[in-house]
C-alpha cells in the first residue's frame, strides 16, 4: 500500500495556510471562505481513512516512509492504527468546526487567525500520524506556537498571562520528554541484538524490551511531558487559564484535540514502550487521576464563570480517561479511548455553546444568564443534549465510554471504581446546576430578552457533533471494531496475561466480532452486540479465566482466530505492506 | 626544526593569502575612490570574501602546513565557511548602518576582513604560536571595531572595557600556554599531546595549573560565566553589525581554538578539563538565561542569551565524543544564522534618531512591517529551540550528545534552561505581535539588508526542516579533528 493519503491529510491545512498568505488581508470574506473550504477539504480527504482502514490487520496502515536525516536514523515515517485514525478524524472534524465557528467571532487580524488555526491543524495531525519519534516531537512542539498566538492575540482579558503560562508549562514537559526519547534512542543502539542501528522508529521500540531501570526514568520523563498536556492533577493549573482566555475556536481545539495529545502519548509511547515501568507507576497515576476526577469536579461545582466550569470539568473527565487507561485491561483501555473521543465531542460542543452566548453578550458570568431556553429554544435543546452526553446519559456517547471505563477499573480495583463513579455523580451535579441556572427560570436580565437563537451556520457547527453523540451512544460497534487491534497491541505489551487468556479461552468470541463486520447484512442486534460482547466478555474472561457473557455466544468459530494478537516479536508493523 | 617554507605551503594557505591581499585592496581602494563610496567598498569586500570562499575549494584532504604550524583539514574548512558567511552577512548589514553613523567605511571593512583572517588562522592553528597570532589578529581588529563610532560614548566605553579585559585575559591565557610549553618542550599541540600521557607529567600540579589558566583564558573569549562581565556592555555599546560579528564569528573562532587546544593538545588531561567545562557550562547557561530575563534592551538581552548559548555549546565539549564535537559544529553553524538574523532586524530598526534596540521600539512591529516581525519571530523561536526551526535541530543534537555520553543531569539542566530562555524570547514576540501601540520605530529596508535577512531566514527554516546535509558535513569535519583516536586512547 503506497498511498499518500496521510501526507495529503497532513499537508492540506498547511497548503491552505500558504494560500491564505497570498490573499490581501483586507479581503476578509475571501479569507474566511478560503479557510472554511480548506478546512472542509481537510476533513473530506480524511474520511476515506474510516472506510479504508482494515480492522483485521494489526499493523500500522497507510504507511509512508522516506529518509529524513539518514545519518541519525530519523525518518519521515507516517502510519495509523485504529486509535490514531479515530483521533485524526476527530482532529479534522473539530478543525473544520473550529474554523466554521469563527466566522463572526473573529473580526480583527482575520488572516493571521486562520493561518494559525490551519498551522495548528497540521501540527496536531502530524503528531497523531508520526511513527518516528523525532518527527512526532517536531510536530508536538510545532503546535505550541500557533496555540500561543491564538490565545495571546484573540483571547480575552488575561490572555497574555494565560498564553505564556500555557506555552511554558507545555514546553517544560516536552523538553524533558525529549531527553527520554534520546535515552531510548541510545539504549536501543547500545544493544548489540539490534544490530547497532540508530533509529527513532517507534514500531521497533514497541518490540524491544528496554532495561527496567531505564524504563523507570524514561517513564518519568514522558510522564512529565504527557501529564502536563492531559492535564493530570498537579499539572493542571494552566488549563483553566488557557481555556478561559482562549477564543472559542481555540478552546474547542484545545479541549477536543490538544488534551488528547497527552493521553495519546501515554497510550502510544509510555504503555507499549515502557510496559514494566507503566505497571510500576500504576499506583501513582491512579491516585493522581482520582484526585483529578474528584478535585476537578468539586472545583467545577464552585465556578461562577461558565467557561472555567467547563474547563474544570475537562480536568475531571480527563482524569477518568487516565484511570481507565491505567486499569491496564482491554476494556478499560478501550473505554479510555472511546471516552477521549466523547470528551472531544461533548466538551468541544460545550465550549462552542459558551462561545455562542459570549459572542452575543460578551460575558461568561453564569449569574448574568437565566431563562435562555425561552429566547433560544434550539440552543437550549442542543445544550441539553450535550450536557447529557457529558454526564453520561445512556443512549448518548458519554455513557458508553464511562461504562467501559468503570468496568475496566472495577476489574482492576473496586475502590478505584468507587471514586470514579463519584466523579460521574459530581459531574451530573455541576452540569445540571449550570444548565438550570442558565436555561431555566425567568429571564431576569433585560439584556437577555432579545438574544437571537442559533443561525444556520452556528447550527451547522453542532450538527456533526450531535450526529456523532447519538451514533456513538446507540451503535458504538464500528468504533470498537476499529480499536480492537490497537488495544490488543498495547495489551500484549503491558498486560500480556490478558492477551494470552483471550486467545485461549475467549477466542470464540473474537471472530464473532469480525463476522459482524462482514458485508452480508446480518441481524442488526448481532452486529450491534457482538463487538461489544467481545469487550464485555473479555473482562471477566481475563480476570477469572472464562467467558462470562453468553448473550450471543453463537458465533461460528471460523479458523484463524486470534491472528489479531500475535506475540509482539512476530509483528512487523514497520514493514510497508 | 623548521627549515624553509615551500611553495606547497603557500598553496595550502591560498585562502588566507587571498583574504590578506583583499584586505589591502580595500585599504587602497578607500584612498583611490572618492569619499562617500561606501557601496563600492562593500562590493569589493563582498567580492574578496567570495574569492576567499572559492579558493577554499581548490584543494581537499588533510594537510599540515609550514611544519605543523597550521592544519588544513575539514574541521578548519567548516569553520572558515562559517566565518566567511558571517563576515559577508555582517558587511551586508553594515552598509546603511555606516551611512547613518557617518563612519568611514574603508577602515571598517578592512578591519572586518582582518578579523576574519584572524579567525581563519585560529581555526587552522595547531601550534600555540599560530593560535596566539590568530587570536591577536582577531582581537585587535575587534577592539577597534567595537569603538568605531567615535562620537558615541557608549561605543568608546565598550571598546576600552573590551580592550582592558581582553588584554588581561590574554595574559592569563599566555601564562597557561607558557606553562604548557615549559612542561612539554614544544608549542605544537600534536607533538605536545603524547608527552602529557606520560605518568610523571600527567599528575604534575603545574600542568593542572596550566589547564586551569588556559580554561580561564578561553572562557573569557567565549564569554563563559564567570568571565562574561564584558559581554553585555560591549554588545550594547558596539555598532550593531560589529556586535553581530563579534557574537558569531569571534565566538565560533574561540570554540575552534578550544577544540584544537583541548582535544588535540590536552587529551591526556581530559578528566581535569571536562570537570572545569562541565561546571562552566552549567553556570554559564543558568546565569546567562536568568540575567537575560530582566533585560529591556535587546542587544543586552541577546548578549546574555549569547552567553547562555556558549553554555549550551560547551555541553558538546564536555561530552568529548565525536558526536559532541559534531553537535558543537552544527550548533555554531546554526547559531551563526539565527544570531546574525536577529541583529539584522535590529539594524533594520536603526534610524537617524532612534537606536532601535529597546524592547519598546519593537512594539507593534508586526503592524508596521510584518516581514521583519516574522523574521524576528523565527529567529527568536530558533534561539529558543522550537521546531521546525534550525535552533531545535542544534539543541536536539547537543543534548543527545550529552545523553550519549551519560551526562544526564547536564542535559536536564540544559533543557530546563532552554525552557526558561523561551520566556524572554517570547517576550519580544509579545511586543511585536500582541501590542498594538504604534510608539515603536519604523523599520526601513535596503536591498542589502533584505538579502542578509533572506539568507538568515532561509537557512533557519531549511536546516530546521531538512538538516541532513549539515549533519553529514559536520560529522565528517568532526572526525578530522582526531577525537576518535583520542577518546579511544583513554580508559
PDB file of C-alpha atoms in Angstrom, chain B residues 122-316:
ATOM      1  CA  UNK B 122      42.742  30.389  14.590  1.00  0.00           C
ATOM      2  CA  UNK B 123      40.639  27.609  13.102  1.00  0.00           C
ATOM      3  CA  UNK B 124      43.672  26.056  11.457  1.00  0.00           C
ATOM      4  CA  UNK B 125      46.141  26.699  14.242  1.00  0.00           C
ATOM      5  CA  UNK B 126      47.648  23.589  15.759  1.00  0.00           C
ATOM      6  CA  UNK B 127      50.567  25.398  17.305  1.00  0.00           C
ATOM      7  CA  UNK B 128      50.309  27.688  20.308  1.00  0.00           C
ATOM      8  CA  UNK B 129      52.167  30.391  18.382  1.00  0.00           C
ATOM      9  CA  UNK B 130      49.770  30.285  15.434  1.00  0.00           C
ATOM     10  CA  UNK B 131      46.838  30.255  17.788  1.00  0.00           C
ATOM     11  CA  UNK B 132      48.170  33.288  19.582  1.00  0.00           C
ATOM     12  CA  UNK B 133      48.752  35.178  16.347  1.00  0.00           C
ATOM     13  CA  UNK B 134      45.305  34.345  15.063  1.00  0.00           C
ATOM     14  CA  UNK B 135      43.715  35.310  18.338  1.00  0.00           C
ATOM     15  CA  UNK B 136      45.514  38.642  18.455  1.00  0.00           C
ATOM     16  CA  UNK B 137      44.729  39.483  14.837  1.00  0.00           C
ATOM     17  CA  UNK B 138      41.076  38.879  15.551  1.00  0.00           C
ATOM     18  CA  UNK B 139      41.015  40.551  18.942  1.00  0.00           C
ATOM     19  CA  UNK B 140      42.868  43.733  17.951  1.00  0.00           C
ATOM     20  CA  UNK B 141      40.556  44.196  14.973  1.00  0.00           C
ATOM     21  CA  UNK B 142      37.595  43.858  17.262  1.00  0.00           C
ATOM     22  CA  UNK B 143      38.981  46.270  19.859  1.00  0.00           C
ATOM     23  CA  UNK B 144      38.965  48.948  17.174  1.00  0.00           C
ATOM     24  CA  UNK B 145      35.687  47.906  15.606  1.00  0.00           C
ATOM     25  CA  UNK B 146      33.852  47.998  18.928  1.00  0.00           C
ATOM     26  CA  UNK B 147      34.869  51.618  19.410  1.00  0.00           C
ATOM     27  CA  UNK B 148      34.390  52.525  15.790  1.00  0.00           C
ATOM     28  CA  UNK B 149      31.629  55.072  16.363  1.00  0.00           C
ATOM     29  CA  UNK B 150      33.918  57.753  17.720  1.00  0.00           C
ATOM     30  CA  UNK B 151      31.355  60.310  18.871  1.00  0.00           C
ATOM     31  CA  UNK B 152      29.392  57.661  20.756  1.00  0.00           C
ATOM     32  CA  UNK B 153      30.409  57.428  24.416  1.00  0.00           C
ATOM     33  CA  UNK B 154      28.915  54.007  24.903  1.00  0.00           C
ATOM     34  CA  UNK B 155      30.901  52.708  21.969  1.00  0.00           C
ATOM     35  CA  UNK B 156      34.119  54.164  23.365  1.00  0.00           C
ATOM     36  CA  UNK B 157      33.456  52.813  26.811  1.00  0.00           C
ATOM     37  CA  UNK B 158      32.752  49.388  25.366  1.00  0.00           C
ATOM     38  CA  UNK B 159      35.993  49.432  23.419  1.00  0.00           C
ATOM     39  CA  UNK B 160      38.068  50.357  26.446  1.00  0.00           C
ATOM     40  CA  UNK B 161      36.365  47.726  28.553  1.00  0.00           C
ATOM     41  CA  UNK B 162      36.808  45.104  25.899  1.00  0.00           C
ATOM     42  CA  UNK B 163      40.438  46.038  25.381  1.00  0.00           C
ATOM     43  CA  UNK B 164      41.386  46.030  29.053  1.00  0.00           C
ATOM     44  CA  UNK B 165      39.617  42.829  29.923  1.00  0.00           C
ATOM     45  CA  UNK B 166      40.730  41.245  26.684  1.00  0.00           C
ATOM     46  CA  UNK B 167      44.363  42.065  27.323  1.00  0.00           C
ATOM     47  CA  UNK B 168      44.065  40.805  30.865  1.00  0.00           C
ATOM     48  CA  UNK B 169      42.529  37.510  29.811  1.00  0.00           C
ATOM     49  CA  UNK B 170      45.067  37.135  27.067  1.00  0.00           C
ATOM     50  CA  UNK B 171      47.767  37.447  29.695  1.00  0.00           C
ATOM     51  CA  UNK B 172      46.194  34.607  31.631  1.00  0.00           C
ATOM     52  CA  UNK B 173      45.940  32.502  28.510  1.00  0.00           C
ATOM     53  CA  UNK B 174      49.546  33.203  27.604  1.00  0.00           C
ATOM     54  CA  UNK B 175      50.678  32.285  31.065  1.00  0.00           C
ATOM     55  CA  UNK B 176      48.907  28.962  30.725  1.00  0.00           C
ATOM     56  CA  UNK B 177      50.379  28.438  27.288  1.00  0.00           C
ATOM     57  CA  UNK B 178      53.886  29.179  28.505  1.00  0.00           C
ATOM     58  CA  UNK B 179      53.470  26.605  31.260  1.00  0.00           C
ATOM     59  CA  UNK B 180      52.352  24.092  28.673  1.00  0.00           C
ATOM     60  CA  UNK B 181      55.416  24.876  26.629  1.00  0.00           C
ATOM     61  CA  UNK B 182      57.677  24.630  29.624  1.00  0.00           C
ATOM     62  CA  UNK B 183      56.286  21.266  30.644  1.00  0.00           C
ATOM     63  CA  UNK B 184      56.245  19.689  27.222  1.00  0.00           C
ATOM     64  CA  UNK B 185      59.101  21.435  25.492  1.00  0.00           C
ATOM     65  CA  UNK B 186      57.036  22.136  22.390  1.00  0.00           C
ATOM     66  CA  UNK B 187      54.430  24.564  21.195  1.00  0.00           C
ATOM     67  CA  UNK B 188      52.939  22.158  18.694  1.00  0.00           C
ATOM     68  CA  UNK B 189      49.714  20.701  20.004  1.00  0.00           C
ATOM     69  CA  UNK B 190      50.089  17.414  18.200  1.00  0.00           C
ATOM     70  CA  UNK B 191      53.613  16.910  19.485  1.00  0.00           C
ATOM     71  CA  UNK B 192      52.568  18.021  22.939  1.00  0.00           C
ATOM     72  CA  UNK B 193      49.679  15.557  23.291  1.00  0.00           C
ATOM     73  CA  UNK B 194      51.663  12.340  23.697  1.00  0.00           C
ATOM     74  CA  UNK B 195      54.126  13.996  26.090  1.00  0.00           C
ATOM     75  CA  UNK B 196      51.412  14.590  28.649  1.00  0.00           C
ATOM     76  CA  UNK B 197      50.330  10.983  28.544  1.00  0.00           C
ATOM     77  CA  UNK B 198      53.484  10.109  30.433  1.00  0.00           C
ATOM     78  CA  UNK B 199      52.734   9.108  34.031  1.00  0.00           C
ATOM     79  CA  UNK B 200      55.012  11.678  35.647  1.00  0.00           C
ATOM     80  CA  UNK B 201      53.662  14.749  33.835  1.00  0.00           C
ATOM     81  CA  UNK B 202      50.038  13.761  33.920  1.00  0.00           C
ATOM     82  CA  UNK B 203      49.688  14.397  37.623  1.00  0.00           C
ATOM     83  CA  UNK B 204      52.044  17.329  37.722  1.00  0.00           C
ATOM     84  CA  UNK B 205      50.316  20.147  39.642  1.00  0.00           C
ATOM     85  CA  UNK B 206      51.911  22.671  37.294  1.00  0.00           C
ATOM     86  CA  UNK B 207      50.111  21.025  34.403  1.00  0.00           C
ATOM     87  CA  UNK B 208      46.805  21.280  36.222  1.00  0.00           C
ATOM     88  CA  UNK B 209      47.531  24.935  36.867  1.00  0.00           C
ATOM     89  CA  UNK B 210      48.278  25.392  33.178  1.00  0.00           C
ATOM     90  CA  UNK B 211      44.982  23.761  32.217  1.00  0.00           C
ATOM     91  CA  UNK B 212      43.089  25.988  34.616  1.00  0.00           C
ATOM     92  CA  UNK B 213      44.751  29.105  33.232  1.00  0.00           C
ATOM     93  CA  UNK B 214      44.002  28.132  29.655  1.00  0.00           C
ATOM     94  CA  UNK B 215      40.397  27.352  30.538  1.00  0.00           C
ATOM     95  CA  UNK B 216      40.056  30.759  32.167  1.00  0.00           C
ATOM     96  CA  UNK B 217      41.665  32.462  29.181  1.00  0.00           C
ATOM     97  CA  UNK B 218      39.418  30.844  26.605  1.00  0.00           C
ATOM     98  CA  UNK B 219      36.451  31.204  28.942  1.00  0.00           C
ATOM     99  CA  UNK B 220      36.793  34.937  28.525  1.00  0.00           C
ATOM    100  CA  UNK B 221      36.778  34.651  24.739  1.00  0.00           C
ATOM    101  CA  UNK B 222      33.507  32.715  24.650  1.00  0.00           C
ATOM    102  CA  UNK B 223      32.059  34.872  27.452  1.00  0.00           C
ATOM    103  CA  UNK B 224      31.506  31.933  29.766  1.00  0.00           C
ATOM    104  CA  UNK B 225      30.391  32.801  33.293  1.00  0.00           C
ATOM    105  CA  UNK B 226      32.268  33.961  35.417  1.00  0.00           C
ATOM    106  CA  UNK B 227      34.360  35.550  32.648  1.00  0.00           C
ATOM    107  CA  UNK B 228      31.374  37.140  30.943  1.00  0.00           C
ATOM    108  CA  UNK B 229      31.202  40.585  32.542  1.00  0.00           C
ATOM    109  CA  UNK B 230      32.433  42.391  29.471  1.00  0.00           C
ATOM    110  CA  UNK B 231      29.872  40.902  27.116  1.00  0.00           C
ATOM    111  CA  UNK B 232      26.680  42.847  27.885  1.00  0.00           C
ATOM    112  CA  UNK B 233      28.389  46.252  27.893  1.00  0.00           C
ATOM    113  CA  UNK B 234      30.413  45.545  24.784  1.00  0.00           C
ATOM    114  CA  UNK B 235      27.466  44.103  22.914  1.00  0.00           C
ATOM    115  CA  UNK B 236      25.313  47.070  23.798  1.00  0.00           C
ATOM    116  CA  UNK B 237      27.907  49.720  23.068  1.00  0.00           C
ATOM    117  CA  UNK B 238      29.418  48.362  19.874  1.00  0.00           C
ATOM    118  CA  UNK B 239      27.922  49.222  16.493  1.00  0.00           C
ATOM    119  CA  UNK B 240      25.192  46.639  15.905  1.00  0.00           C
ATOM    120  CA  UNK B 241      26.827  44.880  12.923  1.00  0.00           C
ATOM    121  CA  UNK B 242      30.043  44.587  14.924  1.00  0.00           C
ATOM    122  CA  UNK B 243      28.092  43.147  17.824  1.00  0.00           C
ATOM    123  CA  UNK B 244      26.627  40.604  15.455  1.00  0.00           C
ATOM    124  CA  UNK B 245      30.008  39.661  14.045  1.00  0.00           C
ATOM    125  CA  UNK B 246      31.557  39.570  17.491  1.00  0.00           C
ATOM    126  CA  UNK B 247      28.873  37.337  18.907  1.00  0.00           C
ATOM    127  CA  UNK B 248      29.040  34.950  15.976  1.00  0.00           C
ATOM    128  CA  UNK B 249      32.455  34.956  14.353  1.00  0.00           C
ATOM    129  CA  UNK B 250      34.566  35.574  17.402  1.00  0.00           C
ATOM    130  CA  UNK B 251      32.619  33.008  19.354  1.00  0.00           C
ATOM    131  CA  UNK B 252      32.889  30.353  16.662  1.00  0.00           C
ATOM    132  CA  UNK B 253      36.618  31.025  16.266  1.00  0.00           C
ATOM    133  CA  UNK B 254      37.150  30.755  20.003  1.00  0.00           C
ATOM    134  CA  UNK B 255      35.338  27.447  20.049  1.00  0.00           C
ATOM    135  CA  UNK B 256      37.512  26.227  17.196  1.00  0.00           C
ATOM    136  CA  UNK B 257      40.530  27.226  19.273  1.00  0.00           C
ATOM    137  CA  UNK B 258      39.138  25.463  22.332  1.00  0.00           C
ATOM    138  CA  UNK B 259      38.557  22.274  20.399  1.00  0.00           C
ATOM    139  CA  UNK B 260      42.039  22.399  18.949  1.00  0.00           C
ATOM    140  CA  UNK B 261      43.789  23.078  22.251  1.00  0.00           C
ATOM    141  CA  UNK B 262      41.894  20.641  24.419  1.00  0.00           C
ATOM    142  CA  UNK B 263      41.133  17.798  22.053  1.00  0.00           C
ATOM    143  CA  UNK B 264      44.342  17.895  20.024  1.00  0.00           C
ATOM    144  CA  UNK B 265      46.765  19.182  22.646  1.00  0.00           C
ATOM    145  CA  UNK B 266      45.469  18.119  26.030  1.00  0.00           C
ATOM    146  CA  UNK B 267      43.615  14.842  25.621  1.00  0.00           C
ATOM    147  CA  UNK B 268      45.649  13.438  28.489  1.00  0.00           C
ATOM    148  CA  UNK B 269      44.055  15.915  30.856  1.00  0.00           C
ATOM    149  CA  UNK B 270      40.537  15.185  29.669  1.00  0.00           C
ATOM    150  CA  UNK B 271      39.206  14.395  33.124  1.00  0.00           C
ATOM    151  CA  UNK B 272      40.515  17.634  34.544  1.00  0.00           C
ATOM    152  CA  UNK B 273      39.221  19.981  31.883  1.00  0.00           C
ATOM    153  CA  UNK B 274      35.984  18.104  31.468  1.00  0.00           C
ATOM    154  CA  UNK B 275      35.062  18.862  35.058  1.00  0.00           C
ATOM    155  CA  UNK B 276      36.028  22.502  34.646  1.00  0.00           C
ATOM    156  CA  UNK B 277      33.995  22.854  31.477  1.00  0.00           C
ATOM    157  CA  UNK B 278      31.064  20.999  32.964  1.00  0.00           C
ATOM    158  CA  UNK B 279      30.902  23.485  35.797  1.00  0.00           C
ATOM    159  CA  UNK B 280      31.369  26.351  33.355  1.00  0.00           C
ATOM    160  CA  UNK B 281      28.604  25.023  31.119  1.00  0.00           C
ATOM    161  CA  UNK B 282      26.099  24.728  33.942  1.00  0.00           C
ATOM    162  CA  UNK B 283      26.863  28.132  35.423  1.00  0.00           C
ATOM    163  CA  UNK B 284      27.039  29.808  32.021  1.00  0.00           C
ATOM    164  CA  UNK B 285      23.684  28.506  30.813  1.00  0.00           C
ATOM    165  CA  UNK B 286      21.933  29.296  34.030  1.00  0.00           C
ATOM    166  CA  UNK B 287      23.360  32.711  34.752  1.00  0.00           C
ATOM    167  CA  UNK B 288      23.063  33.793  31.127  1.00  0.00           C
ATOM    168  CA  UNK B 289      19.413  32.878  30.931  1.00  0.00           C
ATOM    169  CA  UNK B 290      18.460  34.258  34.318  1.00  0.00           C
ATOM    170  CA  UNK B 291      20.160  37.565  33.604  1.00  0.00           C
ATOM    171  CA  UNK B 292      18.535  37.793  30.179  1.00  0.00           C
ATOM    172  CA  UNK B 293      15.085  37.503  31.760  1.00  0.00           C
ATOM    173  CA  UNK B 294      15.131  41.054  33.073  1.00  0.00           C
ATOM    174  CA  UNK B 295      16.730  42.920  30.163  1.00  0.00           C
ATOM    175  CA  UNK B 296      14.785  45.555  28.311  1.00  0.00           C
ATOM    176  CA  UNK B 297      17.500  46.413  25.829  1.00  0.00           C
ATOM    177  CA  UNK B 298      17.502  43.927  23.024  1.00  0.00           C
ATOM    178  CA  UNK B 299      21.230  43.978  22.418  1.00  0.00           C
ATOM    179  CA  UNK B 300      21.854  43.322  26.090  1.00  0.00           C
ATOM    180  CA  UNK B 301      19.280  40.582  26.046  1.00  0.00           C
ATOM    181  CA  UNK B 302      20.966  38.982  23.070  1.00  0.00           C
ATOM    182  CA  UNK B 303      24.297  39.379  24.839  1.00  0.00           C
ATOM    183  CA  UNK B 304      23.072  37.371  27.800  1.00  0.00           C
ATOM    184  CA  UNK B 305      21.375  34.919  25.504  1.00  0.00           C
ATOM    185  CA  UNK B 306      24.637  34.527  23.643  1.00  0.00           C
ATOM    186  CA  UNK B 307      26.331  33.782  26.961  1.00  0.00           C
ATOM    187  CA  UNK B 308      23.731  31.116  27.590  1.00  0.00           C
ATOM    188  CA  UNK B 309      24.301  29.686  24.124  1.00  0.00           C
ATOM    189  CA  UNK B 310      28.010  29.385  24.848  1.00  0.00           C
ATOM    190  CA  UNK B 311      26.946  27.293  27.811  1.00  0.00           C
ATOM    191  CA  UNK B 312      24.860  25.004  25.617  1.00  0.00           C
ATOM    192  CA  UNK B 313      27.711  24.607  23.160  1.00  0.00           C
ATOM    193  CA  UNK B 314      30.090  23.675  25.976  1.00  0.00           C
ATOM    194  CA  UNK B 315      27.896  20.648  26.595  1.00  0.00           C
ATOM    195  CA  UNK B 316      29.270  19.154  23.403  1.00  0.00           C
TER     196      UNK B 316
END
